[in-house]
Coordinates of C-alpha atoms in Angstrom, one line a residue:
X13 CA 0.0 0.0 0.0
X14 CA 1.1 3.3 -1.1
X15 CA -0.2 6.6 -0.6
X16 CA 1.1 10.2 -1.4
X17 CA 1.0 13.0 1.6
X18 CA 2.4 16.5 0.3
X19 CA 3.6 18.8 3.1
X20 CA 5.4 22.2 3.5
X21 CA 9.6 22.6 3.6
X22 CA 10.8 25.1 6.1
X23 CA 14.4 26.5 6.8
X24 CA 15.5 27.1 10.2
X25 CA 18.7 29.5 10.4
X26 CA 20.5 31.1 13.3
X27 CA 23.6 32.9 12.9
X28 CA 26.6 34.3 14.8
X29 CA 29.2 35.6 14.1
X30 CA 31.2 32.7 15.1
X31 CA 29.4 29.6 13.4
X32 CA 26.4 28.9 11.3
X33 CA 23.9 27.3 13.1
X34 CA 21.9 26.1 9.8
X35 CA 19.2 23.4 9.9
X36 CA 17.8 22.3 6.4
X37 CA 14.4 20.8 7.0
X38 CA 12.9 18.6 4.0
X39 CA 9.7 16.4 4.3
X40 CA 9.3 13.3 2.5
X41 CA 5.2 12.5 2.6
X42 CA 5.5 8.7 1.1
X43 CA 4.3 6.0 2.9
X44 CA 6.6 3.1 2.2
X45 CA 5.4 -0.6 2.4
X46 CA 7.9 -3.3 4.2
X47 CA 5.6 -6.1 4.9
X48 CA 1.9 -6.4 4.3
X49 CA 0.3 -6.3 7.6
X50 CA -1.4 -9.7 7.0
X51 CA 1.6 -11.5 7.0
X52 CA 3.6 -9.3 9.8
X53 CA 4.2 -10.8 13.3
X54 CA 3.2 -8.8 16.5
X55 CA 5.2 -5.9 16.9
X56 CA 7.0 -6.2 13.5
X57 CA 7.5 -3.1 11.2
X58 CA 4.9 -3.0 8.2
X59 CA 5.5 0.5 7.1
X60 CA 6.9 4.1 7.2
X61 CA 5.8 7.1 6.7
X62 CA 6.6 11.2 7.5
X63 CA 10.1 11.0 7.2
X64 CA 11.9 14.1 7.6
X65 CA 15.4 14.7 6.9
X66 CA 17.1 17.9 9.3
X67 CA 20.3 18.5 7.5
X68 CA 23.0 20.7 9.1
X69 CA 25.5 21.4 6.2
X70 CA 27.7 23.4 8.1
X71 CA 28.3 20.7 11.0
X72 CA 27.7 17.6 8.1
X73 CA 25.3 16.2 10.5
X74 CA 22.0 15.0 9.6
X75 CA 19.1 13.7 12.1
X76 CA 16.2 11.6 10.4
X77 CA 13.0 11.3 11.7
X78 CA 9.8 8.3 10.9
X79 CA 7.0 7.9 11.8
X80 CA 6.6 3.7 11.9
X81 CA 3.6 1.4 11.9
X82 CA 3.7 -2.1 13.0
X83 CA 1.6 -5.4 12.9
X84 CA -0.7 -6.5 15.8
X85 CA -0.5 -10.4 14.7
X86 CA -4.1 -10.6 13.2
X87 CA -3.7 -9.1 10.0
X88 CA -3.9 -4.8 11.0
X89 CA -1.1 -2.2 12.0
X90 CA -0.8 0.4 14.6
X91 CA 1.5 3.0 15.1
X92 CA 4.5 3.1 17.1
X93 CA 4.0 4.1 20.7
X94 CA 7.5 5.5 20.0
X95 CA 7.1 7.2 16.8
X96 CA 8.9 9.2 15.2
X97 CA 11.9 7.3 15.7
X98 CA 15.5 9.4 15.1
X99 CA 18.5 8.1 13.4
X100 CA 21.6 10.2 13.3
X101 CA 24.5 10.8 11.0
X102 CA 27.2 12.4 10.4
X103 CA 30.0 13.1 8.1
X104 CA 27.2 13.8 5.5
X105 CA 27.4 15.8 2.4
X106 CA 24.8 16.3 -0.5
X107 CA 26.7 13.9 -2.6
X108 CA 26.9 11.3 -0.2
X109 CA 24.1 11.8 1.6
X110 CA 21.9 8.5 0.1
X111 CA 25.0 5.9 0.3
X112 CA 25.7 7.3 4.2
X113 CA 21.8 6.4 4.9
X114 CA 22.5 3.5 3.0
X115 CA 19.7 4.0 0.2
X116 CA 22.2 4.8 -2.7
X117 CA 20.3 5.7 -6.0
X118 CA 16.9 5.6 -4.1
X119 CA 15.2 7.6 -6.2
X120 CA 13.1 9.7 -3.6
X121 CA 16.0 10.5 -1.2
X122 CA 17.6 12.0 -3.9
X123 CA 14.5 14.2 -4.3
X124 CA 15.0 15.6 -1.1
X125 CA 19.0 15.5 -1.3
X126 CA 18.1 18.3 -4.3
X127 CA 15.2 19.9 -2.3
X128 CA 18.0 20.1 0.9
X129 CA 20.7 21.2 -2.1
X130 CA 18.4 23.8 -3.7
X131 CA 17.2 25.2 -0.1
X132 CA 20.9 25.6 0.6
X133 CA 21.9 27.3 -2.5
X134 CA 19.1 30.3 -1.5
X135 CA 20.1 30.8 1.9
X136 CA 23.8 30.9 0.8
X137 CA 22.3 33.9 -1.9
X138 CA 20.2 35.5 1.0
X139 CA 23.0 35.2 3.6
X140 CA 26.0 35.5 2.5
X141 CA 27.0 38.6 3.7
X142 CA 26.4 37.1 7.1
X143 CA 29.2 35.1 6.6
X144 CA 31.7 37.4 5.7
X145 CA 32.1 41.4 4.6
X146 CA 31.5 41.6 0.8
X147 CA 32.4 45.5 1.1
X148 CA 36.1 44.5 1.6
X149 CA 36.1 42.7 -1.5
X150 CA 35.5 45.9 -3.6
X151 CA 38.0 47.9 -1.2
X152 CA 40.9 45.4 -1.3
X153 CA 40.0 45.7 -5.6
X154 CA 40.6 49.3 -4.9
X155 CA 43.7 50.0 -2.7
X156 CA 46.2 46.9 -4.7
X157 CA 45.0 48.4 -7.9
X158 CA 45.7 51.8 -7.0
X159 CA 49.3 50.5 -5.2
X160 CA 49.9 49.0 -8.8
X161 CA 49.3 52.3 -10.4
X162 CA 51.2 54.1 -7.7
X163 CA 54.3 51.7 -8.9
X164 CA 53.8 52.3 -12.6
X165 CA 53.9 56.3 -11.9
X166 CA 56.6 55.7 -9.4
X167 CA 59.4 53.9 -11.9
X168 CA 58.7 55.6 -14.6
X169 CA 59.0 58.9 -13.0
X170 CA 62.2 58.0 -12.0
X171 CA 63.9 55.8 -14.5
X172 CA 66.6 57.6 -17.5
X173 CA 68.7 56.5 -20.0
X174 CA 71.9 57.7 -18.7
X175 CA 74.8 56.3 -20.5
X176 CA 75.0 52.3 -19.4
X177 CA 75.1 53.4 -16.0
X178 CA 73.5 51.7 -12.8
X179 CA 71.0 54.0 -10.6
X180 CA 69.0 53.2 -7.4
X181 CA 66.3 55.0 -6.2
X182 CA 63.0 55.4 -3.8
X183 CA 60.1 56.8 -2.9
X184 CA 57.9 57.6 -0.3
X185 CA 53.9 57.5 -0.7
X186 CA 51.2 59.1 1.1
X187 CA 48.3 58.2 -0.3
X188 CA 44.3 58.6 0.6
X189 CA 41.1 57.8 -1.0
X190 CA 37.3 58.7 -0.5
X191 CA 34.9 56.6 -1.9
X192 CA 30.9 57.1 -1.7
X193 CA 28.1 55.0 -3.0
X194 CA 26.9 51.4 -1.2
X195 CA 29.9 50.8 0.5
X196 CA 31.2 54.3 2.4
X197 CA 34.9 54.2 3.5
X198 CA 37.6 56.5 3.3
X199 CA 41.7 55.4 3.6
X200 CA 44.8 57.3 4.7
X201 CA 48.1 55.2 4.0
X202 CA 52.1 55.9 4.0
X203 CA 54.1 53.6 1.4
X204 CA 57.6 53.3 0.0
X205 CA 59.0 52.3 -3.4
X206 CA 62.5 51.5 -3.6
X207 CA 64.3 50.2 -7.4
X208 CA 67.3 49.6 -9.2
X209 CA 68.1 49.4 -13.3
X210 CA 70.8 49.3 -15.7
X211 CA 70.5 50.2 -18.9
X212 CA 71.6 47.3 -20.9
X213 CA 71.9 49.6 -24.4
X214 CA 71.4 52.6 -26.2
X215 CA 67.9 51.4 -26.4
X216 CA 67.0 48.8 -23.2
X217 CA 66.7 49.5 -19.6
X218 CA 65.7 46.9 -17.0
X219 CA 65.1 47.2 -13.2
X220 CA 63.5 45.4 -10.4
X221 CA 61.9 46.7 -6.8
X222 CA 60.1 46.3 -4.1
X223 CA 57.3 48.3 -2.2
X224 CA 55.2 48.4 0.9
X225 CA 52.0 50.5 2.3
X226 CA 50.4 50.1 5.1
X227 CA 47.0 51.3 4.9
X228 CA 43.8 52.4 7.6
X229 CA 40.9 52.1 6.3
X230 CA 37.8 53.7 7.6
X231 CA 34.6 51.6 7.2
X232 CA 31.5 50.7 9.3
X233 CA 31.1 48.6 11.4
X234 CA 35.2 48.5 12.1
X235 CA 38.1 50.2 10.8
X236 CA 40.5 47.8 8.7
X237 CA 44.5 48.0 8.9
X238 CA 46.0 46.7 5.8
X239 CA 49.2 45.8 4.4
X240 CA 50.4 45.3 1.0
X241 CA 53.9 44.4 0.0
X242 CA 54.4 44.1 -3.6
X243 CA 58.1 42.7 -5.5
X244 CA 57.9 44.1 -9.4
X245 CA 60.3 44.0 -13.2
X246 CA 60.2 46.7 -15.4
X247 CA 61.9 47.8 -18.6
X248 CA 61.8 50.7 -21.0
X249 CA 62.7 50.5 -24.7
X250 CA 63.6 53.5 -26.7
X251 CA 65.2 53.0 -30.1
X252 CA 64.2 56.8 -30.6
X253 CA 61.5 59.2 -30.0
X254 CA 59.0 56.4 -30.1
X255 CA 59.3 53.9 -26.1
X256 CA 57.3 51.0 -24.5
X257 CA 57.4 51.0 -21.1
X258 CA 56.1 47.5 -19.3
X259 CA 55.7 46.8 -15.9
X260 CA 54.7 43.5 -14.0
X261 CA 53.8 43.5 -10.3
X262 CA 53.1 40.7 -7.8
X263 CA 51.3 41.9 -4.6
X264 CA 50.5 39.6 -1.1
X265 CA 48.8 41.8 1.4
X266 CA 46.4 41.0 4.0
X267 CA 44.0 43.1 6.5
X268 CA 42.6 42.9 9.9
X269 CA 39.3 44.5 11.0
X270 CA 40.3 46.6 14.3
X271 CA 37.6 45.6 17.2
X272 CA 35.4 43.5 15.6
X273 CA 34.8 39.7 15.5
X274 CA 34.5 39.7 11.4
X275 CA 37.0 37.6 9.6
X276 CA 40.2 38.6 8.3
X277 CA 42.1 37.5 5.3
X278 CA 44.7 37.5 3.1
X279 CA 44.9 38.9 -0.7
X280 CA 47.1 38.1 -3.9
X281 CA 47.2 39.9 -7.0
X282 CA 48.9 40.2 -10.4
X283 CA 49.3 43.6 -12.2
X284 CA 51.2 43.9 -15.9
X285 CA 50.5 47.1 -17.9
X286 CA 52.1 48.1 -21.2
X287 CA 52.2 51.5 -22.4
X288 CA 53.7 52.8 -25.9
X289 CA 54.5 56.5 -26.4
X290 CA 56.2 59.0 -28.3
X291 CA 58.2 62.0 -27.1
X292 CA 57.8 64.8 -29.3
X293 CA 60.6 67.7 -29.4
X294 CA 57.5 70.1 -28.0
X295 CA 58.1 68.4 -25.0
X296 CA 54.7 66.0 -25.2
X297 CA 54.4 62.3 -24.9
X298 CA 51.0 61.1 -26.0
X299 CA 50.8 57.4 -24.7
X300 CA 48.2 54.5 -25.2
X301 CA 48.6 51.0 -23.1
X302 CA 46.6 47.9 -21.6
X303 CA 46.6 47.2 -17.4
X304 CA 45.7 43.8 -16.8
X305 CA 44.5 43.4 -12.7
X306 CA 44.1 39.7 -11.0
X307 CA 42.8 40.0 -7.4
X308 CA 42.2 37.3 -5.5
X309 CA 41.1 37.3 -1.8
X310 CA 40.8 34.8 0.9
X311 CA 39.0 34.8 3.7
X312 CA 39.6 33.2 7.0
X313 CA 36.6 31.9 7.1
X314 CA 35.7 28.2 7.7
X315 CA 32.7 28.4 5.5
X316 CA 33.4 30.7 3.1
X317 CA 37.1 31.1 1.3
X318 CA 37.6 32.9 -1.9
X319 CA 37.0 35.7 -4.3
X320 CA 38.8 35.9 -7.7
X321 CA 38.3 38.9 -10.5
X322 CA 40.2 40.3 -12.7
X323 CA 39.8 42.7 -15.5
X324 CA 41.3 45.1 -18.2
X325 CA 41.4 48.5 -19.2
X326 CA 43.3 50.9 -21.9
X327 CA 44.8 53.8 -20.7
X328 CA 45.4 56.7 -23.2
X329 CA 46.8 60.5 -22.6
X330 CA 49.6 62.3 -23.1
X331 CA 52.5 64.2 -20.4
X332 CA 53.9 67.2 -20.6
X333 CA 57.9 68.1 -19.6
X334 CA 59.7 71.4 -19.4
X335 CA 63.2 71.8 -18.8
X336 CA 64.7 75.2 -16.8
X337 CA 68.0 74.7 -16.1
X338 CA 68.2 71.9 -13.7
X339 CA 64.5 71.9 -12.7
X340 CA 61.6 69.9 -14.9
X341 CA 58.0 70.8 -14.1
X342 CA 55.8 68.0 -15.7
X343 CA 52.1 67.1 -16.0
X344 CA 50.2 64.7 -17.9
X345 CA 46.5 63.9 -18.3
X346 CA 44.8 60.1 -19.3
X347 CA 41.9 58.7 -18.9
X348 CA 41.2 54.9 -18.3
X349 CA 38.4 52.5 -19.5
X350 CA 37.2 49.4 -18.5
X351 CA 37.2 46.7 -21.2
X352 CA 36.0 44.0 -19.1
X353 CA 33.6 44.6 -16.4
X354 CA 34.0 41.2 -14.3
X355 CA 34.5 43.7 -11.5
X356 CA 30.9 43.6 -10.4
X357 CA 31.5 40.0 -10.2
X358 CA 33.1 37.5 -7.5
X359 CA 32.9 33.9 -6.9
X360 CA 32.7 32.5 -3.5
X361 CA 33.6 29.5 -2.4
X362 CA 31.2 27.7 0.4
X363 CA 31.9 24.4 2.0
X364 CA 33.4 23.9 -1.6
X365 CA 30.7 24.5 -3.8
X366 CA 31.0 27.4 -5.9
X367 CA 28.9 30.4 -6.3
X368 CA 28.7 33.8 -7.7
X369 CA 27.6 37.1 -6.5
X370 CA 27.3 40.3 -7.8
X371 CA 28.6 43.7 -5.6
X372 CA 26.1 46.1 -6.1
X373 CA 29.3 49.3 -6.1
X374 CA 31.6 48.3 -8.6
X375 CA 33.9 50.4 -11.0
X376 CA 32.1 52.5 -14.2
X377 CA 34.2 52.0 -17.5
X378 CA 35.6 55.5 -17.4
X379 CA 38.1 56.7 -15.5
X380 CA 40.4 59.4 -15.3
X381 CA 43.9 60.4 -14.2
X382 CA 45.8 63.4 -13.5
X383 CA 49.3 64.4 -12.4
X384 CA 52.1 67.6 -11.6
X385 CA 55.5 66.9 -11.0
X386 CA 58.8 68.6 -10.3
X387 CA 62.6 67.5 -11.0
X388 CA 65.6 68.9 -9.7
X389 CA 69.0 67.5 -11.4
X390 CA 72.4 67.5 -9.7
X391 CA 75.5 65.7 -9.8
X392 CA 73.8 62.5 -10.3
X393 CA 71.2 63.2 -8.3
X394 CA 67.4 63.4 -8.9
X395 CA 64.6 65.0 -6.7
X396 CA 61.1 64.7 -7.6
X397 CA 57.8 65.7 -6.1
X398 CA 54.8 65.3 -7.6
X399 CA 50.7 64.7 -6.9
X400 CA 48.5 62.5 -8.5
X401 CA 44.8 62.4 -8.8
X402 CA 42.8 60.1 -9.9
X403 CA 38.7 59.8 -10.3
X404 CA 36.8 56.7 -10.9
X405 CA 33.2 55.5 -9.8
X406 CA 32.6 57.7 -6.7
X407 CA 36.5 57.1 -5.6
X408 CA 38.3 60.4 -5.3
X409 CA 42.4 59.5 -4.6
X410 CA 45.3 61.2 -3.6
X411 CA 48.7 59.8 -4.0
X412 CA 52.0 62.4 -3.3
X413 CA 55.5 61.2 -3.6
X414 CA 58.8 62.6 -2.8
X415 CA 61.6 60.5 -4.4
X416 CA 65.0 60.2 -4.5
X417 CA 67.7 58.9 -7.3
X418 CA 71.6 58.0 -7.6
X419 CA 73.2 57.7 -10.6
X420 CA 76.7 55.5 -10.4

């Protein structure tokens, strides 16, 4: 005998902001035959029925409950005086959920294994923020790409063709950044940049460095301390007028939310732009170039791990040089667009299975980027000072240098 009961599937969730206290309820209304009552001794099981399955994925723990008839002896059944009876399990996952319960392939369990999968899969969309800060995702997109761009600005204000010779040099950051939209923050951080090249020909320069900034960022509901150290090669060729510079960066920072029980985490990134230009005898250098930006963050969370993204853009403008005696004054203008938007895009990884979410304040196309600077030449020696500012998608930043390089 078999008869169909539908009922309703609830989800029970409590959360903290140290575990996930997450019960998955699904009800399975069948009434399953295991002996015809008319054959079934006193006391002996002739059927189930109202089986529910509580699934905690979190904790891999799963308690079943039945409700369970038996024979009287004569023929009939009665229900359990004990019903519903509880089994528990653990070390249970949604794809080994039926073999654990031993009913591999049983075509109804694995109706409710989806209806338990597909329950989980909506509070992970409804909830995830509960898990960890998506806001820092967005930030940490913002402060490496800016360091990157920071670098760039950095070694190729300070790199010359100067004879074969050898030259060292560094630089000193102070950088902030106000952005406004979903996610409110501001940042104030102090950075250095320090390099070495040799110019290889009339035509080739290479150089390598190194660069640090520690960054506080100022964010409901905690301020954020983060730290990015970055190790970088660069070169410049110049056969003439016409130059490509290329720079490729590898960054490992990590933050730390200041009084507050929300997980840290660590971040990675890879940065290579290419820029081609041509120095006029005006004194102007239109350029045109690709940035390339991989981010990826990880949390240390136990339920939820990483973010990836990265994304392109073309960079186009021109700088401007003028020489008075031993003093340049300099100043260049470019603007920046987004080829890719995958920026508004991050995958998330939860108890291993994968998901994607979309952050609501994410980067426009366009972009733009200013800068002043001033040179002072002697004996080897070069000063420079200059400002940057740059404007993209609510984010207003401020980076000043004062740098310092040695010619052997």
């Amino acid at each position: 005998m078999k008869k169909i009961i539908f009922g309703l599937v609830g989800i029970f969730c409590a959360i903290s902001a140290h575990a996930v206290d997450l019960t998955l309820v699904s009800y399975d209304g069948n009434m399953y035959s295991v002996i015809d009552p008319a054959y079934a001794a006193a006391g002996q099981l002739t059927q189930i029925s109202d089986i529910y399955y509580y699934y905690k994925p979190f904790e891999h723990s799963l308690v079943l409950t039945q409700t369970e008839w038996l024979g009287d002896g004569n023929g009939y059944e009665y229900q359990a005086p004990y019903s519903p009876s509880e089994f528990y399990y653990s070390g249970i996952t949604f794809e080994n959920f039926d073999k654990e319960i031993g009913l591999e392939g049983d075509e109804f369990v694995l109706q409710n294994v989806a209806d338990l999968k597909n329950q989980f899969d909506n509070w992970v969309a409804n909830n995830v923020s509960e898990l960890t800060d998506l806001s820092v995702i967005g930030i940490s997109r913002n402060i490496v790409k800016q360091h990157n761009i920071d670098i760039y600005n950095s070694v190729f204000g300070n790199i010359g063709f100067n004879d074969d010779k050898f030259s060292v040099w560094g630089t000193t950051l102070l950088n902030s950044m106000n952005k406004s939209g979903k996610y409110n923050y501001s940042t104030n951080g102090l950075g250095v940049i320090l390099g070495a090249d040799l110019q290889l020909s009339d035509s080739v320069l290479m150089g390598a460095g190194y660069s640090y900034s520690n960054v506080d960022i100022d964010i409901n509901p905690s301020d954020i301390l983060f730290d990015t150290g970055s190790v970088f090669l660069y070169s410049k060729w110049q056969p003439s007028k016409f130059y490509v510079n290329g720079l490729v960066a590898y960054n490992f920072a990590d933050y730390e939310y200041i009084d507050s029980e929300l997980n840290n985490g660590d971040v990675s990134g890879l940065f290579a732009s290419v820029m081609a230009g041509y120095k006029t005898e005006y004194g102007l250098s239109p350029e045109i170039g690709i940035r390339y930006t991989n981010i990826e963050l990880n949390q240390n969370s136990e339920y939820l791990k990483k973010s990836k993204s990265d994304f392109y853009s073309v960079v186009a403008g021109a700088g401007y040089e003028h020489a008075i005696g031993d003093f340049v004054l300099g100043g260049r203008a470019f603007v920046e667009y987004n080829i890719t938007q995958p920026d508004n895009k991050v995958d998330l990884d939860v108890l291993g299975y994968k998901y994607n979410f979309e952050i609501e304040d994410t980067e426009r196309p366009l972009g733009a980027e200013f800068g002043i600077w001033a040179e002072y030449n002697i004996s080897g020696i070069n000063l420079r000072l200059n400002y940057d500012l740059r404007l993209h998608t609510d984010v207003v930043n401020h980076t000043g240098g004062l740098s310092l390089r040695y010619v052997f």
